[in-house]
mmCIF file of C-alpha atoms and ligand atoms in Angstrom:
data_model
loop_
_atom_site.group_PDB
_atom_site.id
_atom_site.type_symbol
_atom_site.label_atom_id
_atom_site.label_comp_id
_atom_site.label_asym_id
_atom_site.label_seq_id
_atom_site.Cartn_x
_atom_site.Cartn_y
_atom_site.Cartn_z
ATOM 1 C CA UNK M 17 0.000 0.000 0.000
ATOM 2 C CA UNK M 18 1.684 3.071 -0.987
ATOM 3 C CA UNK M 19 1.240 6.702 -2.702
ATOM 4 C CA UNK M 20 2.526 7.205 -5.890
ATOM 5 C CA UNK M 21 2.526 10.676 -7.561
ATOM 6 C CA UNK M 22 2.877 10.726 -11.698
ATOM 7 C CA UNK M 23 4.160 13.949 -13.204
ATOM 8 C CA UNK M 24 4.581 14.216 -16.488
ATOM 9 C CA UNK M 25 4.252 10.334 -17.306
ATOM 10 C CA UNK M 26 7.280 9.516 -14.624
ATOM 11 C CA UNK M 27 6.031 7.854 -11.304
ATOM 12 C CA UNK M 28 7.849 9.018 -8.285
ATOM 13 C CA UNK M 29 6.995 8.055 -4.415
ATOM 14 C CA UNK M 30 7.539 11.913 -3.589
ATOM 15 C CA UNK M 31 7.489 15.003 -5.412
ATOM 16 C CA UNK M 32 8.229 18.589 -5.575
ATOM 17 C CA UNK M 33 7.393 20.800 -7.707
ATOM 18 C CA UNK M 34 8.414 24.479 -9.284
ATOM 19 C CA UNK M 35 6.948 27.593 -6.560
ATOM 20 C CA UNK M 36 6.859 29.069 -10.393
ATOM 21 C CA UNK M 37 3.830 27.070 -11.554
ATOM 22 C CA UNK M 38 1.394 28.960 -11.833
ATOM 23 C CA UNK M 39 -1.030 26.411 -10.496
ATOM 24 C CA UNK M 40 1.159 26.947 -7.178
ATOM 25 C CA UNK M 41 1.277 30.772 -7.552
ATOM 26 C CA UNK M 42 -2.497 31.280 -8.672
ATOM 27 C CA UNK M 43 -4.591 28.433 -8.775
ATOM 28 C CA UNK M 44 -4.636 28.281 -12.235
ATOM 29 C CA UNK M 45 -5.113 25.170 -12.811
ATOM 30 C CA UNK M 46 -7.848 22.425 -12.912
ATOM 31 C CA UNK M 47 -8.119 19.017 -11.460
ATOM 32 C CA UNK M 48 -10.746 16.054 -10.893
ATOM 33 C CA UNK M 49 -11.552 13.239 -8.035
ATOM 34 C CA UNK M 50 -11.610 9.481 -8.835
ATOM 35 C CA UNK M 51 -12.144 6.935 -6.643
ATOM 36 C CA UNK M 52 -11.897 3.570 -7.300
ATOM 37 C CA UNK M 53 -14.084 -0.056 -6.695
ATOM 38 C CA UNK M 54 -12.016 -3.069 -6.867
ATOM 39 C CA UNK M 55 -9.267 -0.468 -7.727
ATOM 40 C CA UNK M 56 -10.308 0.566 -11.130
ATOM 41 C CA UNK M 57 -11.352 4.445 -11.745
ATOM 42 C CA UNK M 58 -15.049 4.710 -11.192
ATOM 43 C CA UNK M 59 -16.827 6.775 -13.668
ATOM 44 C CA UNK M 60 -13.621 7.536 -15.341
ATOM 45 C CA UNK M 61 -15.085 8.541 -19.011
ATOM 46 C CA UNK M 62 -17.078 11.156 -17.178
ATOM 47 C CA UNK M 63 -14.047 12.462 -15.028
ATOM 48 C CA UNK M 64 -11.923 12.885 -17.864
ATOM 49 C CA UNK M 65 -14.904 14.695 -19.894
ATOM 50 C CA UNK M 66 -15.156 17.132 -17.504
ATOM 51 C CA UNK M 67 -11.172 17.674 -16.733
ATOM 52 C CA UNK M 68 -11.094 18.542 -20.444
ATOM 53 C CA UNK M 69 -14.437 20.584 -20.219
ATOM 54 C CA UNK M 70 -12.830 22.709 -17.277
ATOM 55 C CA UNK M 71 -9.316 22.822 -18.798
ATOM 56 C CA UNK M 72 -11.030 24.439 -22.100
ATOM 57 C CA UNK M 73 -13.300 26.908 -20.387
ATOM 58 C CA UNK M 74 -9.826 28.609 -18.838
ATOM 59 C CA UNK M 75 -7.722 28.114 -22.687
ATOM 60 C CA UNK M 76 -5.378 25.258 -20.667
ATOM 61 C CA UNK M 77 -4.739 22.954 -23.629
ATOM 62 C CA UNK M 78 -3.668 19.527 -22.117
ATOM 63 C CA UNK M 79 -1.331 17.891 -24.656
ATOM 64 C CA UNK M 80 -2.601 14.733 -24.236
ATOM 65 C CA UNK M 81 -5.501 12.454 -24.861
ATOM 66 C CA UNK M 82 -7.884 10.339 -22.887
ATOM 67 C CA UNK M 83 -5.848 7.228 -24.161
ATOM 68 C CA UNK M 84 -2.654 8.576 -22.020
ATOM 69 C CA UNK M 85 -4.712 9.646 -19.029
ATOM 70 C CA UNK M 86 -5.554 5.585 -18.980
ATOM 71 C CA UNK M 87 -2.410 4.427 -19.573
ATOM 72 C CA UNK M 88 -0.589 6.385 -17.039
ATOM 73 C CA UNK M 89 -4.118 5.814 -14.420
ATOM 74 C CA UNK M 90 -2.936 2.135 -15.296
ATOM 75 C CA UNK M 91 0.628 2.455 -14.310
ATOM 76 C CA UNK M 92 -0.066 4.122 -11.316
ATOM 77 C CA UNK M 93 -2.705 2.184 -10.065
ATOM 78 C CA UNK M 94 -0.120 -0.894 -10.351
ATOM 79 C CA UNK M 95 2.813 0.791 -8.500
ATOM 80 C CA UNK M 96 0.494 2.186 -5.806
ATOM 81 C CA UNK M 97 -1.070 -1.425 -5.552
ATOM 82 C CA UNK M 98 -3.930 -0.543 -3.236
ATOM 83 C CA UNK M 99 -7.290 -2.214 -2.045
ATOM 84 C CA UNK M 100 -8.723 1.080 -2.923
ATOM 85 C CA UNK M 101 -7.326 4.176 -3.702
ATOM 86 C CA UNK M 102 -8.138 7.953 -4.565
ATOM 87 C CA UNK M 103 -6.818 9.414 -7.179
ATOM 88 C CA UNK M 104 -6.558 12.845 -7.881
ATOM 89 C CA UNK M 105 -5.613 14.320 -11.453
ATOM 90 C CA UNK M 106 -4.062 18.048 -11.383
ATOM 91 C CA UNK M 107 -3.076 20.007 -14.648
ATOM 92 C CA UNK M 108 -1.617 22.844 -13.807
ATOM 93 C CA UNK M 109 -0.733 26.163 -16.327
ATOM 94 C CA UNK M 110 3.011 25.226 -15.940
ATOM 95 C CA UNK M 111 5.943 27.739 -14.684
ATOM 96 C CA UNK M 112 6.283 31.046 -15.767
ATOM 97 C CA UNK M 113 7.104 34.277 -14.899
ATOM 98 C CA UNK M 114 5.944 35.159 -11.409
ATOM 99 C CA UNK M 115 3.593 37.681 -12.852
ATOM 100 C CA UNK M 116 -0.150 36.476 -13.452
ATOM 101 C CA UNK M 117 0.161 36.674 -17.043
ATOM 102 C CA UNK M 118 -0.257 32.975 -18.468
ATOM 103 C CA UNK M 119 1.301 33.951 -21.415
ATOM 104 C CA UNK M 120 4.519 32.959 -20.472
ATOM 105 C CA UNK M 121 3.407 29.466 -18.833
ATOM 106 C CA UNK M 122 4.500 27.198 -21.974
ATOM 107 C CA UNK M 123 3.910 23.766 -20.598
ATOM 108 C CA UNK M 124 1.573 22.662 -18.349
ATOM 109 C CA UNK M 125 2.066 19.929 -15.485
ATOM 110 C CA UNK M 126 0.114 16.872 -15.336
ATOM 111 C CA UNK M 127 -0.410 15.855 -11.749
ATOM 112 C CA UNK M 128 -1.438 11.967 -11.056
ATOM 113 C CA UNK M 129 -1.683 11.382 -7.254
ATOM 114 C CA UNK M 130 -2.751 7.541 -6.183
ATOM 115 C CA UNK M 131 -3.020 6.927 -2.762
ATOM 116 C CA UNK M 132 -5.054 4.726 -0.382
ATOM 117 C CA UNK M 133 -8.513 5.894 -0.090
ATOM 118 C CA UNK M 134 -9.315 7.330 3.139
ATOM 119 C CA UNK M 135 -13.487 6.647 3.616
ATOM 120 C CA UNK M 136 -15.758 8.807 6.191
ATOM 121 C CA UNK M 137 -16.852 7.114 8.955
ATOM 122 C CA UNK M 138 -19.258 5.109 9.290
ATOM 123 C CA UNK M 139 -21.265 6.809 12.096
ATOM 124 C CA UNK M 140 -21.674 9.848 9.427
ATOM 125 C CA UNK M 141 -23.564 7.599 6.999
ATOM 126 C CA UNK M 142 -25.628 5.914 9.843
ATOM 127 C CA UNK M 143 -26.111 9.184 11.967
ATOM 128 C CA UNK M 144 -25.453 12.172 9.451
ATOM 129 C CA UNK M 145 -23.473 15.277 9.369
ATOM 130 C CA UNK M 146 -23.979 18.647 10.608
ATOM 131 C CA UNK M 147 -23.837 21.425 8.012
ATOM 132 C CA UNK M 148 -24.377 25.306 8.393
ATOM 133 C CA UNK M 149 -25.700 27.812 5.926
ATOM 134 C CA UNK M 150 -22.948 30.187 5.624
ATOM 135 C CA UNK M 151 -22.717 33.473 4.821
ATOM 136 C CA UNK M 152 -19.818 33.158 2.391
ATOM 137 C CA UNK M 153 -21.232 33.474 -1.189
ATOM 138 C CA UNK M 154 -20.914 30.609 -3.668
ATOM 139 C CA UNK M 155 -19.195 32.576 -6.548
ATOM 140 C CA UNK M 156 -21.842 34.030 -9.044
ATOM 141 C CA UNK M 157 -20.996 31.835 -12.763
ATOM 142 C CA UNK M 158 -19.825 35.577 -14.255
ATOM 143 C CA UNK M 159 -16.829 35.608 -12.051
ATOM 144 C CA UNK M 160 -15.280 32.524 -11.505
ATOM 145 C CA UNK M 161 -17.583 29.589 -12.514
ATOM 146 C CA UNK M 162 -18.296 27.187 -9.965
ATOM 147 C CA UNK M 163 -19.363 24.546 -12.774
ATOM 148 C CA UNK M 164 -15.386 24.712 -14.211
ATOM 149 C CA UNK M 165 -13.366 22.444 -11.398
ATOM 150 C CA UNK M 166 -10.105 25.192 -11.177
ATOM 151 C CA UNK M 167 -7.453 24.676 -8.440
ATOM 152 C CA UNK M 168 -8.566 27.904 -6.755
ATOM 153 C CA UNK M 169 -11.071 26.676 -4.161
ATOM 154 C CA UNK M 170 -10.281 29.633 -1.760
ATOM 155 C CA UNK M 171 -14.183 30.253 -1.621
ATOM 156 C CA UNK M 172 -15.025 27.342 -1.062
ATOM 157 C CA UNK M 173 -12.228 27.126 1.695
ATOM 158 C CA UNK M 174 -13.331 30.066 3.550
ATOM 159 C CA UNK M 175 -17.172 28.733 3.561
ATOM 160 C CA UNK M 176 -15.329 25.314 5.287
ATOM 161 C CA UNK M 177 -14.415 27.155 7.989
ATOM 162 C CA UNK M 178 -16.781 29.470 8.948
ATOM 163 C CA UNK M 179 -18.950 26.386 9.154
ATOM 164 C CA UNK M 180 -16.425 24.631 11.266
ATOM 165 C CA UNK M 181 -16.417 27.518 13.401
ATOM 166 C CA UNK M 182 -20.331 27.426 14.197
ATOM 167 C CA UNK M 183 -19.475 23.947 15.114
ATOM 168 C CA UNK M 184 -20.424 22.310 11.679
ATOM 169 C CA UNK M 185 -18.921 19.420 9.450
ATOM 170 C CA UNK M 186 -19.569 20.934 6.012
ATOM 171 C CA UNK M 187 -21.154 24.539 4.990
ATOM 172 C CA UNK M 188 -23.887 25.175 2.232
ATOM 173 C CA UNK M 189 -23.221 27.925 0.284
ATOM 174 C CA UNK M 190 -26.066 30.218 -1.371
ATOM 175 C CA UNK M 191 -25.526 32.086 -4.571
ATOM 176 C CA UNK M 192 -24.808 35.893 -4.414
ATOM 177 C CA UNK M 193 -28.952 36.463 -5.113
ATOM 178 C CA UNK M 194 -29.733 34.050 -1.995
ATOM 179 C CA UNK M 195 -30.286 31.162 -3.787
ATOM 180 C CA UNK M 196 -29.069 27.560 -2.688
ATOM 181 C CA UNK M 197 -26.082 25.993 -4.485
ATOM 182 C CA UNK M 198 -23.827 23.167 -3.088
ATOM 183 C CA UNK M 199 -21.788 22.056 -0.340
ATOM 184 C CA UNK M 200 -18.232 23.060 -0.550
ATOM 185 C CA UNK M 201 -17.020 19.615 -1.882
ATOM 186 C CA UNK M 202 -20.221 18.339 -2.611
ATOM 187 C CA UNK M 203 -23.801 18.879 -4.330
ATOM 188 C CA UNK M 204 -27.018 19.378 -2.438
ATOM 189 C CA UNK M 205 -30.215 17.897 -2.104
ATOM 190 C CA UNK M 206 -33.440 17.599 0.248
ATOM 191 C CA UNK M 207 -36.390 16.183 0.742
ATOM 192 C CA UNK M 208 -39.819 17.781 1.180
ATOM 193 C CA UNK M 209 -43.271 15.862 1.349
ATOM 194 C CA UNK M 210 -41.314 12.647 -0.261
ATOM 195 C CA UNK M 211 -40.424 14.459 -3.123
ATOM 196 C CA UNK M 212 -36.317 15.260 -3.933
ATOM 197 C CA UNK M 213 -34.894 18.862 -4.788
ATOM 198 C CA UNK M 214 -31.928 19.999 -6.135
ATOM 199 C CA UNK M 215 -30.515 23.492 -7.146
ATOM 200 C CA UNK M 216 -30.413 23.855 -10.866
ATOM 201 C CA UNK M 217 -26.933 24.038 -12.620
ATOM 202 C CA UNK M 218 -28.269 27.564 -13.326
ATOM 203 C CA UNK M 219 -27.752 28.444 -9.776
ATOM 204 C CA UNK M 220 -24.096 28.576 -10.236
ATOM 205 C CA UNK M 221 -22.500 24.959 -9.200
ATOM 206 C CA UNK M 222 -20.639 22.158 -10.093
ATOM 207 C CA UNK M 223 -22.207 19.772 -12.499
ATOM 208 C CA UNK M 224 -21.091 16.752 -10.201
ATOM 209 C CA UNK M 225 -21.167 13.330 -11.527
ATOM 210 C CA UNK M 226 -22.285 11.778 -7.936
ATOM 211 C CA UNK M 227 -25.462 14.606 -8.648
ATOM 212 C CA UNK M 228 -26.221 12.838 -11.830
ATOM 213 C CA UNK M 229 -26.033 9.448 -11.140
ATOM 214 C CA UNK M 230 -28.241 10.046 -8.482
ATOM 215 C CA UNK M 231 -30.786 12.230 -10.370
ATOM 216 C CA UNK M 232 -30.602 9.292 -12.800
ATOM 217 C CA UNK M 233 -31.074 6.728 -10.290
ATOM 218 C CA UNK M 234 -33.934 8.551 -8.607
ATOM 219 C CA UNK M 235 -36.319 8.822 -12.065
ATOM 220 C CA UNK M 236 -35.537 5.337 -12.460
ATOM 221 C CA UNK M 237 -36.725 4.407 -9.471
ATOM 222 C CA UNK M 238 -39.877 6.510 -9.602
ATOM 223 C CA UNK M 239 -39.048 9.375 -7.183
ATOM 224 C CA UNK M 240 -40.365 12.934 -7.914
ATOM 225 C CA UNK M 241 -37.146 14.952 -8.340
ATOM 226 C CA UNK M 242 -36.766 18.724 -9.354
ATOM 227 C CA UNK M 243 -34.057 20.897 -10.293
ATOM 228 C CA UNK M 244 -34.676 24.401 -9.765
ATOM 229 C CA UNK M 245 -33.907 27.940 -7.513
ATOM 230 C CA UNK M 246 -34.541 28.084 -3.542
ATOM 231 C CA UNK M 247 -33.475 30.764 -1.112
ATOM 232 C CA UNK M 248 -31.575 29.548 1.200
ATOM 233 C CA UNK M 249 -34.535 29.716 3.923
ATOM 234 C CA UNK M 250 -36.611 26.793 2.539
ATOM 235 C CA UNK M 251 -33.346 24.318 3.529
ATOM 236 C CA UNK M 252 -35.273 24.822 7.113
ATOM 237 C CA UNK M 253 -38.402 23.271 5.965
ATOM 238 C CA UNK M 254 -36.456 20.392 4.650
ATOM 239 C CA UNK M 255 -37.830 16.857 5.591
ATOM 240 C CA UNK M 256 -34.248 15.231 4.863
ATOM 241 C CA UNK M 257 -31.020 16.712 3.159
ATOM 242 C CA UNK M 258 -28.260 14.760 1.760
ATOM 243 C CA UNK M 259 -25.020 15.867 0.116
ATOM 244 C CA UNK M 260 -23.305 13.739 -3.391
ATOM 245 C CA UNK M 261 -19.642 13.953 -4.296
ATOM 246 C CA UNK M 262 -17.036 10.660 -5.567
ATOM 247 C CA UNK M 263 -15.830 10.301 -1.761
ATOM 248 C CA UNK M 264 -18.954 11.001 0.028
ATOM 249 C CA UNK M 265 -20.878 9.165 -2.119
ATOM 250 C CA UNK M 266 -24.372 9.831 -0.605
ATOM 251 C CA UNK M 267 -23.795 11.436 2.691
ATOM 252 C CA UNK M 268 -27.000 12.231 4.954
ATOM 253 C CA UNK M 269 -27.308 15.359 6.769
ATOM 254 C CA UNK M 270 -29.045 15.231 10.571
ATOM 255 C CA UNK M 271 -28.309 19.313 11.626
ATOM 256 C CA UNK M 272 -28.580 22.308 9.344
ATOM 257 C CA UNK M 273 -27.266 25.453 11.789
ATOM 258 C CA UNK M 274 -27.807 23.161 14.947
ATOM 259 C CA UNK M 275 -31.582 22.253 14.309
ATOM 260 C CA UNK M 276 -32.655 18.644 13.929
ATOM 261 C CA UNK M 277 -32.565 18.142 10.248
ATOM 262 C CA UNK M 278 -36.914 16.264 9.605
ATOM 263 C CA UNK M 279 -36.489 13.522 12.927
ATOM 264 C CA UNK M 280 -33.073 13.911 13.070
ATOM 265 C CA UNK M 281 -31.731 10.799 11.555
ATOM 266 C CA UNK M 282 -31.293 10.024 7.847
ATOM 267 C CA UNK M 283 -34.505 9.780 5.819
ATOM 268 C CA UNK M 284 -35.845 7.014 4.431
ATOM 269 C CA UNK M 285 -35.175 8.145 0.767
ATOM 270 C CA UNK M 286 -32.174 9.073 1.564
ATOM 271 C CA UNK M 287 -31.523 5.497 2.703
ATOM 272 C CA UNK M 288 -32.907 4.383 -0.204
ATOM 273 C CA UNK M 289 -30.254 6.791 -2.572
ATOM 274 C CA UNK M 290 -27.895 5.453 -0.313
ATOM 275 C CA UNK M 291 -28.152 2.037 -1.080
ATOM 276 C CA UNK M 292 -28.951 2.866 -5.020
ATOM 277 C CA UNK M 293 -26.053 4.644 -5.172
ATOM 278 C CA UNK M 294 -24.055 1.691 -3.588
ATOM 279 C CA UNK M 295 -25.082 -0.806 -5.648
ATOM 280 C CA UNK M 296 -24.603 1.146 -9.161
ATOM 281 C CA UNK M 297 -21.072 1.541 -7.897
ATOM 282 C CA UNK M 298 -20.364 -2.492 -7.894
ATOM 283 C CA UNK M 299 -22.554 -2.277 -11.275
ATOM 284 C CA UNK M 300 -19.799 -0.274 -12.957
ATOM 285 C CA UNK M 301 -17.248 -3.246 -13.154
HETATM 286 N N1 PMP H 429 -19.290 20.564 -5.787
HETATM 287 C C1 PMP H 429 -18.010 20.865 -5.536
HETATM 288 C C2 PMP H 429 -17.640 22.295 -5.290
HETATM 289 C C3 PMP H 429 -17.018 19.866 -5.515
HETATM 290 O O1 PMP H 429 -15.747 20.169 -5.272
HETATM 291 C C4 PMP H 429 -17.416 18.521 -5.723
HETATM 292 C C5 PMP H 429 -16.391 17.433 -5.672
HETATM 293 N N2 PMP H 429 -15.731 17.300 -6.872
HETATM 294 C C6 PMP H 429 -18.769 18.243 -5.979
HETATM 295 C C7 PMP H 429 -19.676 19.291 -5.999
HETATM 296 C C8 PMP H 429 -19.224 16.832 -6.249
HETATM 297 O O2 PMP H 429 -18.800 16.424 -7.523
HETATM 298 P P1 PMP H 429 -18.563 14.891 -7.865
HETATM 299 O O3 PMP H 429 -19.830 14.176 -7.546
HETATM 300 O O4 PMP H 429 -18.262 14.883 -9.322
HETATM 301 O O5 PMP H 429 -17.433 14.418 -7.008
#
């Protein structure tokens, strides 16, 4: 069981790189989340759509195609030779000057991180999490676009821990008009009257791939579910709210702000996502 970091196609156990990268100096750069089930990429075609989708939206052209992402996924996956590992895929703008023009970045660095997965606990999935609504704005899509997965997650940083100051595990972050978005590493969604919202892409968020599968997986199995805009104030009338991302998988929430969350507990369709979601996981091999 080891880490094993790939950069630039060459696997080394540690690695340092340039302060003059401008993925370093500015957080210009863009990355993705994998985990794995029986140690091979989950969702990987998806992962490696939207690394390309986010390196295009900021001009980043990766030299490289899916074909080599595999290949060198494949490679590290072997030396790592986990049960289960994470994998995280950076591409930053490469060095350059230390000024923040890109101009003069003429190579960007490709980033491969394996190492052994590191799950929640379990008494989160059988008890939930507490989140807070936080005051920090989720950036508005006309400034930095939450839906493009860049390196800079100082916003999303600074909503972390104001919500770990009022005494919460994760913080929910509303849109510059008031309106709900996401979770800082994850997407949100909650339950009123049985049936299942979700703030629309339009809100400003990332298009997560845990969201879709689950939006998928809940019209399949005959659940009313809606995308749309709520200010942040109807998360209190919430019967149950769960958060999506690749390493929470389905994660429920018991406290918003230090209030009981519907009885407290995790909801029965959130139980049921959580068990969907589970199985279409072991599916995917
Ligand atoms: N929103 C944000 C801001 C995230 O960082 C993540 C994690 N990548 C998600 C949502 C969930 O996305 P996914 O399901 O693709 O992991």
């Amino acid at each position: 069981m080891a880490t094993k970091i790939n950069f630039n196609g060459e696997i080394h156990d540690q690695l340092s790189i340039s302060v003059l990268d401008h993925g370093f100096l500015f957080g210009d750069s863009v990355y993705e989340v994998v985990c794995t089930f029986n140690n091979q990429p989950c969702f990987l075609d998806k992962h490696l759509d939207r690394l390309f989708a986010s390196a295009k939206a900021i001009s980043l052209n990766i030299p490289h195609d899916n074909e080599w992402f595999l290949e060198q996924l494949k490679v590290t996956l072997g030396a790592a030779d986990n049960d289960e590992s994470y994998i995280r895929i950076i591409v930053t703008r490469g060095v350059g000057e230390i000024n923040i023009d890109p101009s003069t970045c003429h190579s960007p660095n490709i980033i491969i991180i394996v190492m052994e997965i590191k799950e929640y606990p379990e008494p989160c999935y059988e008890k939930g999490i507490h989140v807070a609504l936080v005051s920090i704005k989720r950036n508005a899509r006309d400034a930095l676009n939450p839906n493009v997965k860049t390196g800079n997650y100082l916003n999303n940083v600074l909503a972390k821990m104001e919500a770990n100051k009022l005494g919460a595990q994760d913080a929910i972050m509303v849109n510059p008009w008031g309106y709900l978005t996401e979770g800082t590493t994850s997407n949100l969604f909650f339950v009123r009257e049985g049936h299942i919202l979700t703030p629309s892409l339009d809100c400003g968020l990332l298009s997560g791939i845990t969201r879709e599968m689950v939006i998928q997986l809940s019209k399949e199995n005959g659940f009313h579910i809606e995308e749309g805009q709520w200010p942040g104030e109807e998360l209190y009338e919430a019967d149950e709210i769960f958060l999506t991302g690749t390493i929470k998988r389905v994660m429920p929430v018991s406290h918003l702000d230090g209030r009981p969350v519907g009885s407290g507990k995790p909801g029965p369709v959130t139980l049921k996502l959580m068990r969907l979601y589970g199985d279409l996981i072991k599916k995917q091999l």
